[in-house]
Amino acid sequence: MNWSIFKGLLNGANKYSTAFGRIWLSLVFIFRVLVYLVTAEHVWSDDHKDFDCNTLQPGCSNVCFDEFFPVSHVRLWALQLILVTCPSLLVVMHVAYREVQEKRHREAHGENSGRLYLNPGKKRGGLWWTYICSLVFKASVDIAFLYVFHSLYPKYILPPVVKCHADPCPNIVDCFISKPSEKNIFTLFMVATAAICILLNLVELIYLVSKRCHECLAARKARAMYTGHHPHGTTSSCKQDDLLSGDLLFLGSDSHPPLLPDRPRDHVKKTIL
């Protein structure tokens, strides 16, 4: 697999991520992908060749190796890295879809017809949900693979000697793993970085949800203030009330401008999500 192309695709997700997301991407590139490419593949390259058993029975070493290593660490890590980074690519694809929609809208209605998205990369509406789902998926994948590793190799530790009694072995034989200490070091390192990535995903998830809740509460408060200044405005339609809901796109800056009591809708624009 060409990891350089894969890394180039993920770099595009960096500008659409929060500060926690950028830290997560850096951690994945430096401490997981690079460690995997530079060291892990070389450490596990001779695991089958140097797996020795104290018997000359043909086929015994192969059977014992398959029993203790049903799935290679390297292949599990490769699958884990692919699955855990794919949601970031989906976010980039969603932003690209928004940009295409914005371009088609301008071509169909002209440059002065307004915009579908003030900022296609802004985490609003469907893109917000895509980003939230990506965080949940990434954390779930890492948790699932940590459980799988723990199930296959208790405490993530490889013993130097394993006992094997499987056909065609004549009796219980001792089999010796190549470089168990070095493999344990890299295994624990990969487990630790995966745990840190899970923590970062959860922190980013809490941050985005709390920020969204704060924005919704601020919008409700602004609507209540407007209703207090305009008691006759309570008979307006639901579509007009939605302009002051939590799905507003505030123009000019990320901060919410104050809603003036006389013409509050001059400061807001509902986006097509």
PDB file of C-alpha atoms in Angstrom:
ATOM      1  CA  MET A   1       0.000   0.000   0.000  1.00  0.00           C
ATOM      2  CA  ASN A   2       1.236   3.499  -0.864  1.00  0.00           C
ATOM      3  CA  TRP A   3       1.075   5.247   2.501  1.00  0.00           C
ATOM      4  CA  SER A   4       2.383   8.535   1.065  1.00  0.00           C
ATOM      5  CA  ILE A   5      -0.789   8.959  -1.028  1.00  0.00           C
ATOM      6  CA  PHE A   6      -2.877   8.033   1.983  1.00  0.00           C
ATOM      7  CA  LYS A   7      -1.060  10.632   4.071  1.00  0.00           C
ATOM      8  CA  GLY A   8      -1.540  13.291   1.400  1.00  0.00           C
ATOM      9  CA  LEU A   9      -5.291  12.694   1.412  1.00  0.00           C
ATOM     10  CA  LEU A  10      -5.492  12.997   5.177  1.00  0.00           C
ATOM     11  CA  ASN A  11      -3.565  16.258   5.154  1.00  0.00           C
ATOM     12  CA  GLY A  12      -6.614  17.835   3.534  1.00  0.00           C
ATOM     13  CA  ALA A  13      -8.652  17.045   6.654  1.00  0.00           C
ATOM     14  CA  ASN A  14      -6.309  19.107   8.795  1.00  0.00           C
ATOM     15  CA  LYS A  15      -7.801  22.482   7.835  1.00  0.00           C
ATOM     16  CA  TYR A  16     -11.347  21.304   8.582  1.00  0.00           C
ATOM     17  CA  SER A  17     -10.484  19.974  12.055  1.00  0.00           C
ATOM     18  CA  THR A  18     -10.532  21.630  15.447  1.00  0.00           C
ATOM     19  CA  ALA A  19      -7.378  22.050  17.540  1.00  0.00           C
ATOM     20  CA  PHE A  20      -7.991  18.633  19.092  1.00  0.00           C
ATOM     21  CA  GLY A  21      -8.449  17.134  15.627  1.00  0.00           C
ATOM     22  CA  ARG A  22      -5.144  18.566  14.431  1.00  0.00           C
ATOM     23  CA  ILE A  23      -3.374  17.095  17.457  1.00  0.00           C
ATOM     24  CA  TRP A  24      -5.025  13.761  16.675  1.00  0.00           C
ATOM     25  CA  LEU A  25      -3.853  13.866  13.051  1.00  0.00           C
ATOM     26  CA  SER A  26      -0.305  14.735  14.096  1.00  0.00           C
ATOM     27  CA  LEU A  27      -0.308  11.890  16.598  1.00  0.00           C
ATOM     28  CA  VAL A  28      -1.557   9.438  13.988  1.00  0.00           C
ATOM     29  CA  PHE A  29       1.035  10.501  11.408  1.00  0.00           C
ATOM     30  CA  ILE A  30       4.075  10.724  13.651  1.00  0.00           C
ATOM     31  CA  PHE A  31       3.508   8.103  16.320  1.00  0.00           C
ATOM     32  CA  ARG A  32       1.415   5.546  14.481  1.00  0.00           C
ATOM     33  CA  VAL A  33       1.862   5.637  10.712  1.00  0.00           C
ATOM     34  CA  LEU A  34       5.577   6.509  10.738  1.00  0.00           C
ATOM     35  CA  VAL A  35       6.353   4.080  13.556  1.00  0.00           C
ATOM     36  CA  TYR A  36       4.446   1.414  11.687  1.00  0.00           C
ATOM     37  CA  LEU A  37       6.318   2.056   8.424  1.00  0.00           C
ATOM     38  CA  VAL A  38       9.805   2.532   9.867  1.00  0.00           C
ATOM     39  CA  THR A  39       9.976  -0.005  12.693  1.00  0.00           C
ATOM     40  CA  ALA A  40       6.970  -2.273  13.152  1.00  0.00           C
ATOM     41  CA  GLU A  41       7.154  -4.021   9.782  1.00  0.00           C
ATOM     42  CA  HIS A  42      10.856  -4.716  10.274  1.00  0.00           C
ATOM     43  CA  VAL A  43      10.426  -5.993  13.830  1.00  0.00           C
ATOM     44  CA  TRP A  44       7.749  -8.502  12.757  1.00  0.00           C
ATOM     45  CA  SER A  45       9.327  -9.426   9.416  1.00  0.00           C
ATOM     46  CA  ASP A  46      11.024 -12.541  10.823  1.00  0.00           C
ATOM     47  CA  ASP A  47       8.319 -13.687  13.246  1.00  0.00           C
ATOM     48  CA  HIS A  48       7.459 -16.849  11.317  1.00  0.00           C
ATOM     49  CA  LYS A  49      10.957 -17.659  10.103  1.00  0.00           C
ATOM     50  CA  ASP A  50      12.474 -17.529  13.603  1.00  0.00           C
ATOM     51  CA  PHE A  51       9.587 -19.221  15.410  1.00  0.00           C
ATOM     52  CA  ASP A  52      11.326 -22.401  16.603  1.00  0.00           C
ATOM     53  CA  CYS A  53       9.862 -25.417  18.366  1.00  0.00           C
ATOM     54  CA  ASN A  54      11.851 -28.145  20.080  1.00  0.00           C
ATOM     55  CA  THR A  55      10.656 -30.880  17.740  1.00  0.00           C
ATOM     56  CA  LEU A  56      11.536 -32.140  14.292  1.00  0.00           C
ATOM     57  CA  GLN A  57       7.984 -33.232  13.507  1.00  0.00           C
ATOM     58  CA  PRO A  58       7.112 -31.821  10.046  1.00  0.00           C
ATOM     59  CA  GLY A  59       4.386 -29.211  10.187  1.00  0.00           C
ATOM     60  CA  CYS A  60       4.425 -28.831  13.978  1.00  0.00           C
ATOM     61  CA  SER A  61       6.082 -25.400  13.936  1.00  0.00           C
ATOM     62  CA  ASN A  62       3.615 -24.077  11.346  1.00  0.00           C
ATOM     63  CA  VAL A  63       0.596 -25.322  13.292  1.00  0.00           C
ATOM     64  CA  CYS A  64       1.874 -23.895  16.572  1.00  0.00           C
ATOM     65  CA  PHE A  65       2.667 -20.554  14.983  1.00  0.00           C
ATOM     66  CA  ASP A  66      -0.834 -20.346  13.504  1.00  0.00           C
ATOM     67  CA  GLU A  67      -2.346 -21.264  16.866  1.00  0.00           C
ATOM     68  CA  PHE A  68      -0.526 -18.550  18.772  1.00  0.00           C
ATOM     69  CA  PHE A  69      -0.527 -15.916  15.987  1.00  0.00           C
ATOM     70  CA  PRO A  70      -3.943 -16.310  14.309  1.00  0.00           C
ATOM     71  CA  VAL A  71      -3.585 -12.763  12.954  1.00  0.00           C
ATOM     72  CA  SER A  72      -0.343 -10.863  12.503  1.00  0.00           C
ATOM     73  CA  HIS A  73       0.215  -7.727  14.588  1.00  0.00           C
ATOM     74  CA  VAL A  74       1.317  -5.866  11.480  1.00  0.00           C
ATOM     75  CA  ARG A  75      -1.811  -6.694   9.495  1.00  0.00           C
ATOM     76  CA  LEU A  76      -4.069  -5.822  12.416  1.00  0.00           C
ATOM     77  CA  TRP A  77      -2.332  -2.461  12.821  1.00  0.00           C
ATOM     78  CA  ALA A  78      -2.600  -1.759   9.091  1.00  0.00           C
ATOM     79  CA  LEU A  79      -6.334  -2.500   9.151  1.00  0.00           C
ATOM     80  CA  GLN A  80      -6.743  -0.397  12.277  1.00  0.00           C
ATOM     81  CA  LEU A  81      -4.968   2.605  10.760  1.00  0.00           C
ATOM     82  CA  ILE A  82      -7.032   2.379   7.575  1.00  0.00           C
ATOM     83  CA  LEU A  83     -10.357   2.181   9.400  1.00  0.00           C
ATOM     84  CA  VAL A  84      -9.502   4.876  11.924  1.00  0.00           C
ATOM     85  CA  THR A  85      -8.481   7.416   9.288  1.00  0.00           C
ATOM     86  CA  CYS A  86     -11.238   6.803   6.712  1.00  0.00           C
ATOM     87  CA  PRO A  87     -13.810   8.990   8.574  1.00  0.00           C
ATOM     88  CA  SER A  88     -11.490  11.985   8.151  1.00  0.00           C
ATOM     89  CA  LEU A  89     -11.578  11.384   4.404  1.00  0.00           C
ATOM     90  CA  LEU A  90     -15.384  11.352   4.536  1.00  0.00           C
ATOM     91  CA  VAL A  91     -15.313  14.811   6.124  1.00  0.00           C
ATOM     92  CA  VAL A  92     -13.119  16.063   3.275  1.00  0.00           C
ATOM     93  CA  MET A  93     -15.493  14.508   0.735  1.00  0.00           C
ATOM     94  CA  HIS A  94     -18.472  16.176   2.407  1.00  0.00           C
ATOM     95  CA  VAL A  95     -16.761  19.579   2.216  1.00  0.00           C
ATOM     96  CA  ALA A  96     -15.925  18.943  -1.441  1.00  0.00           C
ATOM     97  CA  TYR A  97     -19.589  18.104  -2.088  1.00  0.00           C
ATOM     98  CA  ARG A  98     -20.626  21.406  -0.504  1.00  0.00           C
ATOM     99  CA  GLU A  99     -18.156  23.307  -2.648  1.00  0.00           C
ATOM    100  CA  VAL A 100     -19.526  21.654  -5.794  1.00  0.00           C
ATOM    101  CA  GLN A 101     -23.085  22.518  -4.738  1.00  0.00           C
ATOM    102  CA  GLU A 102     -22.056  26.123  -4.128  1.00  0.00           C
ATOM    103  CA  LYS A 103     -20.391  26.321  -7.550  1.00  0.00           C
ATOM    104  CA  ARG A 104     -23.455  24.904  -9.315  1.00  0.00           C
ATOM    105  CA  HIS A 105     -25.703  27.340  -7.475  1.00  0.00           C
ATOM    106  CA  ARG A 106     -23.638  30.299  -8.651  1.00  0.00           C
ATOM    107  CA  GLU A 107     -23.564  29.038 -12.230  1.00  0.00           C
ATOM    108  CA  ALA A 108     -27.336  28.558 -12.256  1.00  0.00           C
ATOM    109  CA  HIS A 109     -28.409  31.769 -10.498  1.00  0.00           C
ATOM    110  CA  GLY A 110     -25.489  34.147 -10.950  1.00  0.00           C
ATOM    111  CA  GLU A 111     -22.898  35.578  -8.598  1.00  0.00           C
ATOM    112  CA  ASN A 112     -25.353  37.990  -6.955  1.00  0.00           C
ATOM    113  CA  SER A 113     -27.990  35.396  -6.110  1.00  0.00           C
ATOM    114  CA  GLY A 114     -26.711  34.686  -2.603  1.00  0.00           C
ATOM    115  CA  ARG A 115     -24.795  31.719  -1.327  1.00  0.00           C
ATOM    116  CA  LEU A 116     -25.817  28.270  -0.172  1.00  0.00           C
ATOM    117  CA  TYR A 117     -22.903  28.091   2.273  1.00  0.00           C
ATOM    118  CA  LEU A 118     -21.061  31.090   3.633  1.00  0.00           C
ATOM    119  CA  ASN A 119     -18.163  28.752   4.409  1.00  0.00           C
ATOM    120  CA  PRO A 120     -18.415  25.170   3.042  1.00  0.00           C
ATOM    121  CA  GLY A 121     -15.886  23.986   5.620  1.00  0.00           C
ATOM    122  CA  LYS A 122     -17.861  25.377   8.544  1.00  0.00           C
ATOM    123  CA  LYS A 123     -19.134  22.566  10.756  1.00  0.00           C
ATOM    124  CA  ARG A 124     -22.847  23.353  10.457  1.00  0.00           C
ATOM    125  CA  GLY A 125     -25.854  21.210   9.643  1.00  0.00           C
ATOM    126  CA  GLY A 126     -25.011  17.976   7.861  1.00  0.00           C
ATOM    127  CA  LEU A 127     -21.265  18.565   8.024  1.00  0.00           C
ATOM    128  CA  TRP A 128     -21.494  18.896  11.815  1.00  0.00           C
ATOM    129  CA  TRP A 129     -23.201  15.527  12.027  1.00  0.00           C
ATOM    130  CA  THR A 130     -20.659  13.982   9.658  1.00  0.00           C
ATOM    131  CA  TYR A 131     -17.833  15.246  11.845  1.00  0.00           C
ATOM    132  CA  ILE A 132     -19.502  14.014  15.045  1.00  0.00           C
ATOM    133  CA  CYS A 133     -20.125  10.567  13.549  1.00  0.00           C
ATOM    134  CA  SER A 134     -16.503  10.420  12.385  1.00  0.00           C
ATOM    135  CA  LEU A 135     -15.289  11.042  15.943  1.00  0.00           C
ATOM    136  CA  VAL A 136     -17.552   8.332  17.345  1.00  0.00           C
ATOM    137  CA  PHE A 137     -16.465   5.890  14.646  1.00  0.00           C
ATOM    138  CA  LYS A 138     -12.740   6.564  15.149  1.00  0.00           C
ATOM    139  CA  ALA A 139     -12.959   6.105  18.910  1.00  0.00           C
ATOM    140  CA  SER A 140     -15.050   2.942  18.474  1.00  0.00           C
ATOM    141  CA  VAL A 141     -12.562   1.420  16.024  1.00  0.00           C
ATOM    142  CA  ASP A 142      -9.608   2.005  18.343  1.00  0.00           C
ATOM    143  CA  ILE A 143     -11.510   0.591  21.311  1.00  0.00           C
ATOM    144  CA  ALA A 144     -12.544  -2.473  19.301  1.00  0.00           C
ATOM    145  CA  PHE A 145      -8.977  -3.174  18.147  1.00  0.00           C
ATOM    146  CA  LEU A 146      -7.597  -2.736  21.664  1.00  0.00           C
ATOM    147  CA  TYR A 147     -10.106  -5.334  22.807  1.00  0.00           C
ATOM    148  CA  VAL A 148      -9.120  -7.677  19.965  1.00  0.00           C
ATOM    149  CA  PHE A 149      -5.414  -7.365  20.796  1.00  0.00           C
ATOM    150  CA  HIS A 150      -6.134  -7.996  24.469  1.00  0.00           C
ATOM    151  CA  SER A 151      -8.214 -11.062  23.597  1.00  0.00           C
ATOM    152  CA  LEU A 152      -5.523 -12.545  21.355  1.00  0.00           C
ATOM    153  CA  TYR A 153      -2.564 -11.569  23.526  1.00  0.00           C
ATOM    154  CA  PRO A 154      -3.518 -11.070  27.204  1.00  0.00           C
ATOM    155  CA  LYS A 155      -2.098  -7.839  28.652  1.00  0.00           C
ATOM    156  CA  TYR A 156      -0.606  -7.191  25.162  1.00  0.00           C
ATOM    157  CA  ILE A 157       2.495  -9.158  26.194  1.00  0.00           C
ATOM    158  CA  LEU A 158       4.191 -11.886  24.164  1.00  0.00           C
ATOM    159  CA  PRO A 159       5.857 -14.574  26.303  1.00  0.00           C
ATOM    160  CA  PRO A 160       9.300 -15.772  25.208  1.00  0.00           C
ATOM    161  CA  VAL A 161       8.162 -19.423  25.339  1.00  0.00           C
ATOM    162  CA  VAL A 162       4.729 -20.851  24.501  1.00  0.00           C
ATOM    163  CA  LYS A 163       3.377 -24.349  25.049  1.00  0.00           C
ATOM    164  CA  CYS A 164       1.807 -26.062  22.083  1.00  0.00           C
ATOM    165  CA  HIS A 165      -0.024 -29.372  21.739  1.00  0.00           C
ATOM    166  CA  ALA A 166      -1.727 -29.583  18.376  1.00  0.00           C
ATOM    167  CA  ASP A 167      -1.670 -32.132  15.603  1.00  0.00           C
ATOM    168  CA  PRO A 168       0.725 -33.176  14.156  1.00  0.00           C
ATOM    169  CA  CYS A 169       2.899 -32.384  17.201  1.00  0.00           C
ATOM    170  CA  PRO A 170       3.681 -35.672  19.023  1.00  0.00           C
ATOM    171  CA  ASN A 171       3.332 -34.129  22.516  1.00  0.00           C
ATOM    172  CA  ILE A 172       3.447 -30.777  24.343  1.00  0.00           C
ATOM    173  CA  VAL A 173       6.301 -28.875  22.764  1.00  0.00           C
ATOM    174  CA  ASP A 174       8.001 -25.589  23.642  1.00  0.00           C
ATOM    175  CA  CYS A 175       8.083 -22.910  20.959  1.00  0.00           C
ATOM    176  CA  PHE A 176      10.237 -19.819  21.107  1.00  0.00           C
ATOM    177  CA  ILE A 177       9.230 -16.396  19.783  1.00  0.00           C
ATOM    178  CA  SER A 178      11.808 -14.244  18.063  1.00  0.00           C
ATOM    179  CA  LYS A 179      12.736 -10.979  19.847  1.00  0.00           C
ATOM    180  CA  PRO A 180       9.799 -10.963  22.302  1.00  0.00           C
ATOM    181  CA  SER A 181      11.096  -7.998  24.345  1.00  0.00           C
ATOM    182  CA  GLU A 182      11.426  -5.733  21.296  1.00  0.00           C
ATOM    183  CA  LYS A 183       8.005  -6.739  20.051  1.00  0.00           C
ATOM    184  CA  ASN A 184       6.458  -6.071  23.454  1.00  0.00           C
ATOM    185  CA  ILE A 185       7.943  -2.563  23.513  1.00  0.00           C
ATOM    186  CA  PHE A 186       6.427  -1.624  20.172  1.00  0.00           C
ATOM    187  CA  THR A 187       3.134  -3.319  21.030  1.00  0.00           C
ATOM    188  CA  LEU A 188       2.781  -1.298  24.234  1.00  0.00           C
ATOM    189  CA  PHE A 189       3.791   1.853  22.366  1.00  0.00           C
ATOM    190  CA  MET A 190       1.077   1.333  19.743  1.00  0.00           C
ATOM    191  CA  VAL A 191      -1.475   0.543  22.451  1.00  0.00           C
ATOM    192  CA  ALA A 192      -0.572   3.714  24.372  1.00  0.00           C
ATOM    193  CA  THR A 193      -0.860   5.932  21.289  1.00  0.00           C
ATOM    194  CA  ALA A 194      -4.219   4.361  20.424  1.00  0.00           C
ATOM    195  CA  ALA A 195      -5.451   5.099  23.959  1.00  0.00           C
ATOM    196  CA  ILE A 196      -4.325   8.742  23.648  1.00  0.00           C
ATOM    197  CA  CYS A 197      -6.130   9.018  20.306  1.00  0.00           C
ATOM    198  CA  ILE A 198      -9.309   7.694  21.912  1.00  0.00           C
ATOM    199  CA  LEU A 199      -9.008  10.317  24.645  1.00  0.00           C
ATOM    200  CA  LEU A 200      -8.518  13.099  22.083  1.00  0.00           C
ATOM    201  CA  ASN A 201     -11.562  11.951  20.114  1.00  0.00           C
ATOM    202  CA  LEU A 202     -13.719  11.970  23.238  1.00  0.00           C
ATOM    203  CA  VAL A 203     -12.471  15.402  24.293  1.00  0.00           C
ATOM    204  CA  GLU A 204     -13.160  16.806  20.824  1.00  0.00           C
ATOM    205  CA  LEU A 205     -16.615  15.219  20.829  1.00  0.00           C
ATOM    206  CA  ILE A 206     -17.466  16.797  24.192  1.00  0.00           C
ATOM    207  CA  TYR A 207     -16.119  20.151  23.006  1.00  0.00           C
ATOM    208  CA  LEU A 208     -18.211  20.213  19.811  1.00  0.00           C
ATOM    209  CA  VAL A 209     -21.414  19.051  21.518  1.00  0.00           C
ATOM    210  CA  SER A 210     -21.056  21.541  24.375  1.00  0.00           C
ATOM    211  CA  LYS A 211     -20.312  24.347  21.906  1.00  0.00           C
ATOM    212  CA  ARG A 212     -23.375  23.438  19.866  1.00  0.00           C
ATOM    213  CA  CYS A 213     -25.583  23.362  22.973  1.00  0.00           C
ATOM    214  CA  HIS A 214     -24.265  26.777  24.000  1.00  0.00           C
ATOM    215  CA  GLU A 215     -25.108  28.192  20.564  1.00  0.00           C
ATOM    216  CA  CYS A 216     -28.629  26.752  20.691  1.00  0.00           C
ATOM    217  CA  LEU A 217     -29.231  28.225  24.147  1.00  0.00           C
ATOM    218  CA  ALA A 218     -27.957  31.613  22.964  1.00  0.00           C
ATOM    219  CA  ALA A 219     -30.294  31.483  19.960  1.00  0.00           C
ATOM    220  CA  ARG A 220     -33.280  30.615  22.163  1.00  0.00           C
ATOM    221  CA  LYS A 221     -32.437  33.453  24.507  1.00  0.00           C
ATOM    222  CA  ALA A 222     -32.237  35.852  21.561  1.00  0.00           C
ATOM    223  CA  ARG A 223     -35.613  34.629  20.297  1.00  0.00           C
ATOM    224  CA  ALA A 224     -37.135  35.126  23.745  1.00  0.00           C
ATOM    225  CA  MET A 225     -35.754  38.676  23.873  1.00  0.00           C
ATOM    226  CA  TYR A 226     -37.188  39.428  20.431  1.00  0.00           C
ATOM    227  CA  THR A 227     -40.578  38.031  21.399  1.00  0.00           C
ATOM    228  CA  GLY A 228     -40.571  40.227  24.503  1.00  0.00           C
ATOM    229  CA  HIS A 229     -39.957  43.352  22.445  1.00  0.00           C
ATOM    230  CA  HIS A 230     -42.517  42.340  19.767  1.00  0.00           C
ATOM    231  CA  PRO A 231     -45.478  40.610  21.426  1.00  0.00           C
ATOM    232  CA  HIS A 232     -47.454  40.626  18.157  1.00  0.00           C
ATOM    233  CA  GLY A 233     -44.656  38.694  16.484  1.00  0.00           C
ATOM    234  CA  THR A 234     -45.803  35.494  18.169  1.00  0.00           C
ATOM    235  CA  THR A 235     -48.307  34.930  15.350  1.00  0.00           C
ATOM    236  CA  SER A 236     -45.571  34.577  12.742  1.00  0.00           C
ATOM    237  CA  SER A 237     -45.126  31.332  10.883  1.00  0.00           C
ATOM    238  CA  CYS A 238     -42.896  28.445  11.939  1.00  0.00           C
ATOM    239  CA  LYS A 239     -40.580  29.198   9.056  1.00  0.00           C
ATOM    240  CA  GLN A 240     -39.938  32.680  10.418  1.00  0.00           C
ATOM    241  CA  ASP A 241     -39.398  31.322  13.920  1.00  0.00           C
ATOM    242  CA  ASP A 242     -36.788  28.929  12.573  1.00  0.00           C
ATOM    243  CA  LEU A 243     -34.647  31.924  11.639  1.00  0.00           C
ATOM    244  CA  LEU A 244     -33.887  32.386  15.315  1.00  0.00           C
ATOM    245  CA  SER A 245     -33.293  28.715  16.077  1.00  0.00           C
ATOM    246  CA  GLY A 246     -30.007  26.907  16.716  1.00  0.00           C
ATOM    247  CA  ASP A 247     -29.319  26.284  13.004  1.00  0.00           C
ATOM    248  CA  LEU A 248     -28.407  29.900  12.213  1.00  0.00           C
ATOM    249  CA  LEU A 249     -25.383  30.941  10.243  1.00  0.00           C
ATOM    250  CA  PHE A 250     -24.094  34.253  11.600  1.00  0.00           C
ATOM    251  CA  LEU A 251     -22.379  36.455   9.059  1.00  0.00           C
ATOM    252  CA  GLY A 252     -19.125  38.337   9.417  1.00  0.00           C
ATOM    253  CA  SER A 253     -17.393  36.324  12.145  1.00  0.00           C
ATOM    254  CA  ASP A 254     -17.616  33.228  14.285  1.00  0.00           C
ATOM    255  CA  SER A 255     -18.915  35.232  17.231  1.00  0.00           C
ATOM    256  CA  HIS A 256     -22.638  35.870  17.448  1.00  0.00           C
ATOM    257  CA  PRO A 257     -23.628  39.512  16.817  1.00  0.00           C
ATOM    258  CA  PRO A 258     -26.303  41.015  19.048  1.00  0.00           C
ATOM    259  CA  LEU A 259     -29.838  40.803  17.718  1.00  0.00           C
ATOM    260  CA  LEU A 260     -31.355  44.288  17.451  1.00  0.00           C
ATOM    261  CA  PRO A 261     -34.962  44.521  18.651  1.00  0.00           C
ATOM    262  CA  ASP A 262     -36.200  46.454  15.604  1.00  0.00           C
ATOM    263  CA  ARG A 263     -34.787  44.392  12.717  1.00  0.00           C
ATOM    264  CA  PRO A 264     -33.081  41.252  14.064  1.00  0.00           C
ATOM    265  CA  ARG A 265     -33.289  39.290  10.841  1.00  0.00           C
ATOM    266  CA  ASP A 266     -30.899  41.696   9.093  1.00  0.00           C
ATOM    267  CA  HIS A 267     -28.050  40.034  10.961  1.00  0.00           C
ATOM    268  CA  VAL A 268     -28.824  36.422  10.203  1.00  0.00           C
ATOM    269  CA  LYS A 269     -29.160  34.191   7.189  1.00  0.00           C
ATOM    270  CA  LYS A 270     -30.539  30.698   7.162  1.00  0.00           C
ATOM    271  CA  THR A 271     -28.287  28.277   5.323  1.00  0.00           C
ATOM    272  CA  ILE A 272     -29.392  25.341   3.225  1.00  0.00           C
ATOM    273  CA  LEU A 273     -28.071  22.344   5.167  1.00  0.00           C
TER     274      LEU A 273
END
